Amino acid sequence: GAGVSQSPSNKVTEKGKDVELRCDPISGHTALYWYRQSLGQGLEFLIYFQGNSAPDKSGLPSDRFSAERTGGSVSTLTIQRTQQEDSAVYLCASRPRGLGSGELFFGEGSRLTVL
Amino acid sequence: GQQLNQSPQSMFIQEGEDVSMNCTSSSIFNTWLWYKQDPGEGPVLLIALYKAGELTSNGRLTAQFGITRKDSFLNISASIPSDVGIYFCAGQPTSNYQLIWGAGTKLIIKP
């Protein structure tokens, strides 16, 4: 597809289980972001990948959260030992080189519910 | 950390009315952006502003970068049903700083 693709679109898990969320950015986009959006809230930055540079992990809320980006394309966000407060929509965005650093293209998000 | 104050939180309007919403910051920003999010979708960029005082239009939408660099507003003229959704402002103190987001303005059009 032409847009940012995220999977799964919905994930229900039990507290304590690990989850993996996947993001396929737009082809050729060098920058990739993960955000978290809780109900009725703005977006909370989690992590940023740019090319081969070291990722900006400054937004990850705890060491249970990690992300990787393989081959400069697909990214996986992993949440270990999920807690109920992890329930949120996790949004991925990408951006091509040359655009303003705030001009992002978002996927539809992965809605995570931790029971 | 830095925060953006976005208002109003929600708006109930009649179709055809004009809409205005704004964002303020306690510190100077170099970039202001406005996004719209429809239910079940990710945010979509509407307008990006890069210079203090800049006024930019995108169809019925007009946004301005405040002269103090601490605020921005978004106006929608002659609202139509497809304008419903949540509008977010976002800003950057510098271009290599991650975006800071407002909490959103939910626009609802009364039948």
Coordinates of C-alpha atoms in Angstrom, one line a residue:
Chain A
G1 CA 0.0 0.0 0.0
A2 CA 0.9 3.6 -0.3
G3 CA 0.6 4.6 3.3
V4 CA 2.1 3.6 6.7
S5 CA 0.9 0.1 7.6
Q6 CA 0.5 -1.1 11.2
S7 CA -0.4 -4.5 12.6
P8 CA -2.2 -5.7 14.4
S9 CA -4.9 -3.1 14.3
N10 CA -6.3 -4.4 17.6
K11 CA -4.6 -6.5 20.3
V12 CA -6.1 -7.7 23.5
T13 CA -3.7 -9.3 26.0
E14 CA -3.5 -10.3 29.6
K15 CA -1.4 -8.4 32.1
G16 CA 2.1 -9.7 32.2
K17 CA 2.2 -10.9 28.6
D18 CA 4.6 -9.5 26.0
V19 CA 3.3 -7.9 22.8
E20 CA 4.9 -6.9 19.5
L21 CA 3.5 -4.2 17.3
R22 CA 4.7 -3.8 13.7
C23 CA 5.1 -0.8 11.5
D24 CA 5.8 -0.8 7.8
P25 CA 6.7 2.8 6.8
I26 CA 6.1 4.4 3.4
S27 CA 8.8 3.1 1.0
G28 CA 11.8 5.4 0.9
H29 CA 10.9 7.3 4.1
T30 CA 14.1 7.5 6.2
A31 CA 12.6 8.7 9.5
L32 CA 10.3 6.5 11.6
Y33 CA 8.5 7.4 14.9
W34 CA 6.5 5.6 17.5
Y35 CA 3.9 7.6 19.5
R36 CA 1.4 6.5 22.2
Q37 CA -2.1 8.0 22.4
S38 CA -4.2 7.4 25.4
L39 CA -8.0 8.0 25.3
G40 CA -8.7 11.7 25.0
Q41 CA -5.1 12.7 25.1
G42 CA -2.5 14.1 22.7
L43 CA 0.3 12.1 21.3
E44 CA 3.2 11.0 23.5
F45 CA 6.5 10.5 21.8
L46 CA 8.2 7.2 22.4
I47 CA 11.1 6.6 20.0
Y48 CA 12.6 8.0 16.7
F49 CA 14.7 6.3 14.1
Q50 CA 16.6 8.2 11.4
G51 CA 18.6 6.3 8.9
N52 CA 21.6 4.6 10.4
S53 CA 21.9 7.0 13.3
A54 CA 21.4 5.8 16.9
P55 CA 17.7 6.0 17.7
D56 CA 16.3 8.7 20.0
K57 CA 14.8 6.6 22.9
S58 CA 14.2 9.5 25.2
G59 CA 10.4 9.0 25.2
L60 CA 10.3 5.3 26.2
P61 CA 8.4 5.3 29.5
S62 CA 10.2 2.3 31.0
D63 CA 12.7 -0.5 30.3
R64 CA 9.7 -2.7 29.4
F65 CA 9.5 -0.8 26.1
S66 CA 11.9 -1.4 23.3
A67 CA 11.9 -0.9 19.5
E68 CA 14.0 -1.9 16.6
R69 CA 14.1 -1.1 13.0
T70 CA 15.6 -3.6 10.7
G71 CA 17.2 -2.8 7.4
G72 CA 16.1 0.8 7.7
S73 CA 12.5 -0.1 7.0
V74 CA 10.1 -2.2 9.1
S75 CA 10.0 -1.4 12.8
T76 CA 8.8 -3.5 15.8
L77 CA 7.7 -2.0 19.1
T78 CA 7.9 -4.5 21.9
I79 CA 6.3 -4.1 25.3
Q80 CA 7.3 -6.7 27.9
R81 CA 5.3 -7.7 30.9
T82 CA 2.4 -5.5 29.9
Q83 CA 0.5 -3.5 32.5
Q84 CA -3.0 -2.1 32.3
E85 CA -1.7 1.4 32.0
D86 CA -0.1 0.3 28.7
S87 CA -3.5 0.2 27.2
A88 CA -3.5 2.9 24.4
V89 CA -3.3 3.3 20.7
Y90 CA 0.2 3.0 19.4
L91 CA 0.8 5.1 16.3
C92 CA 3.7 4.8 13.9
A93 CA 4.7 7.6 11.6
S94 CA 7.3 8.1 8.9
R95 CA 8.8 11.0 7.0
P96 CA 10.9 11.3 3.9
R97 CA 14.2 13.1 3.8
G98 CA 13.7 16.8 2.8
L99 CA 10.5 17.5 4.6
G100 CA 10.2 19.6 7.7
S101 CA 10.9 17.4 10.8
G102 CA 7.4 17.8 12.1
E103 CA 5.6 16.8 8.8
L104 CA 4.8 13.2 9.6
F105 CA 2.7 10.5 7.8
F106 CA 0.8 8.4 10.3
G107 CA -0.5 4.9 10.2
E108 CA -3.9 4.0 11.6
G109 CA -2.5 2.7 14.8
S110 CA -2.5 -0.5 16.9
R111 CA -5.0 -0.4 19.7
L112 CA -3.7 -2.3 22.7
T113 CA -5.9 -3.4 25.5
V114 CA -4.4 -5.0 28.5
L115 CA -6.8 -6.9 30.7
Chain B
G1 CA 8.4 19.1 30.4
Q2 CA 7.1 21.6 27.9
Q3 CA 3.4 21.6 27.3
L4 CA 1.0 23.1 24.8
N5 CA -2.4 24.4 26.0
Q6 CA -5.0 23.9 23.3
S7 CA -8.5 25.3 23.5
P8 CA -11.3 24.8 23.4
Q9 CA -11.4 21.1 24.4
S10 CA -14.5 20.6 22.3
M11 CA -16.8 22.6 20.1
F12 CA -20.4 22.0 19.2
I13 CA -21.3 24.0 16.1
Q14 CA -23.9 24.3 13.4
E15 CA -23.0 23.4 9.8
G16 CA -21.9 26.5 8.0
E17 CA -20.5 28.2 11.0
D18 CA -16.9 29.4 11.3
V19 CA -14.6 27.7 13.8
S20 CA -11.6 29.0 15.7
M21 CA -9.2 27.1 18.0
N22 CA -5.8 28.0 19.4
C23 CA -2.7 26.7 21.1
T24 CA -0.3 28.5 23.4
S25 CA 3.1 27.7 24.8
S26 CA 5.0 29.0 27.7
S27 CA 8.2 29.0 25.6
I28 CA 9.1 30.0 22.1
F29 CA 8.6 27.6 19.3
N30 CA 10.2 27.6 15.8
T31 CA 7.5 25.4 14.2
W32 CA 3.8 25.1 14.6
L33 CA 1.7 22.4 12.9
W34 CA -1.9 21.5 12.8
Y35 CA -3.2 17.9 12.3
K36 CA -6.6 16.4 12.1
Q37 CA -7.5 12.9 13.3
D38 CA -10.6 11.1 12.2
P39 CA -12.0 8.1 14.3
G40 CA -9.9 5.0 13.9
E41 CA -7.3 6.9 11.8
G42 CA -3.9 8.4 12.4
P43 CA -3.5 12.2 12.4
V44 CA -3.1 13.9 9.0
L45 CA -1.1 17.1 8.5
L46 CA -3.2 20.1 7.6
I47 CA -0.9 23.1 7.8
A48 CA 2.8 23.6 8.8
L49 CA 4.0 27.0 9.8
Y50 CA 7.7 28.0 10.0
K51 CA 7.9 31.8 10.4
A52 CA 6.6 34.1 13.1
G53 CA 3.6 36.0 11.7
E54 CA 3.1 33.5 8.9
L55 CA -0.5 33.1 7.8
T56 CA -1.2 30.1 5.6
S57 CA -4.4 28.7 4.1
N58 CA -5.4 25.3 2.9
G59 CA -8.8 25.5 1.3
R60 CA -11.3 26.6 4.0
L61 CA -8.6 26.3 6.7
T62 CA -6.3 29.2 7.8
A63 CA -3.6 29.0 10.4
Q64 CA -1.3 31.6 11.8
F65 CA 2.1 31.4 13.6
G66 CA 1.8 34.0 16.4
I67 CA 4.2 37.0 16.3
T68 CA 5.4 36.2 19.8
R69 CA 6.2 32.6 18.6
K70 CA 4.3 31.3 21.6
D71 CA 0.9 30.7 20.0
S72 CA -0.9 29.6 16.9
F73 CA -4.5 29.5 15.8
L74 CA -6.5 27.5 13.3
N75 CA -9.7 28.8 11.7
I76 CA -12.2 26.8 9.6
S77 CA -14.6 28.7 7.5
A78 CA -18.1 27.6 6.6
S79 CA -17.9 24.2 8.4
I80 CA -19.2 21.1 6.7
P81 CA -20.0 17.6 8.1
S82 CA -16.6 16.1 7.1
D83 CA -14.9 18.7 9.3
V84 CA -15.8 16.7 12.4
G85 CA -12.9 15.1 14.1
I86 CA -10.1 16.0 16.6
Y87 CA -7.7 18.8 15.7
F88 CA -4.3 18.8 17.2
C89 CA -1.7 21.5 17.3
A90 CA 1.9 20.5 17.6
G91 CA 5.1 22.5 17.9
Q92 CA 8.9 22.3 18.1
P93 CA 11.2 24.6 20.0
T94 CA 13.9 23.8 17.5
S95 CA 13.9 21.6 14.4
N96 CA 15.8 18.8 16.1
Y97 CA 13.4 18.6 19.0
Q98 CA 10.6 16.1 19.1
L99 CA 7.1 17.4 18.4
I100 CA 5.1 18.5 21.5
W101 CA 1.4 18.0 21.1
G102 CA -1.7 19.7 22.4
A103 CA -4.5 17.6 23.9
G104 CA -6.8 18.2 20.9
T105 CA -10.0 20.1 20.1
K106 CA -12.9 17.8 19.3
L107 CA -15.2 19.4 16.7
I108 CA -18.8 18.2 16.6
I109 CA -21.4 19.5 14.2
K110 CA -24.9 19.6 15.5
P111 CA -27.5 18.1 13.2

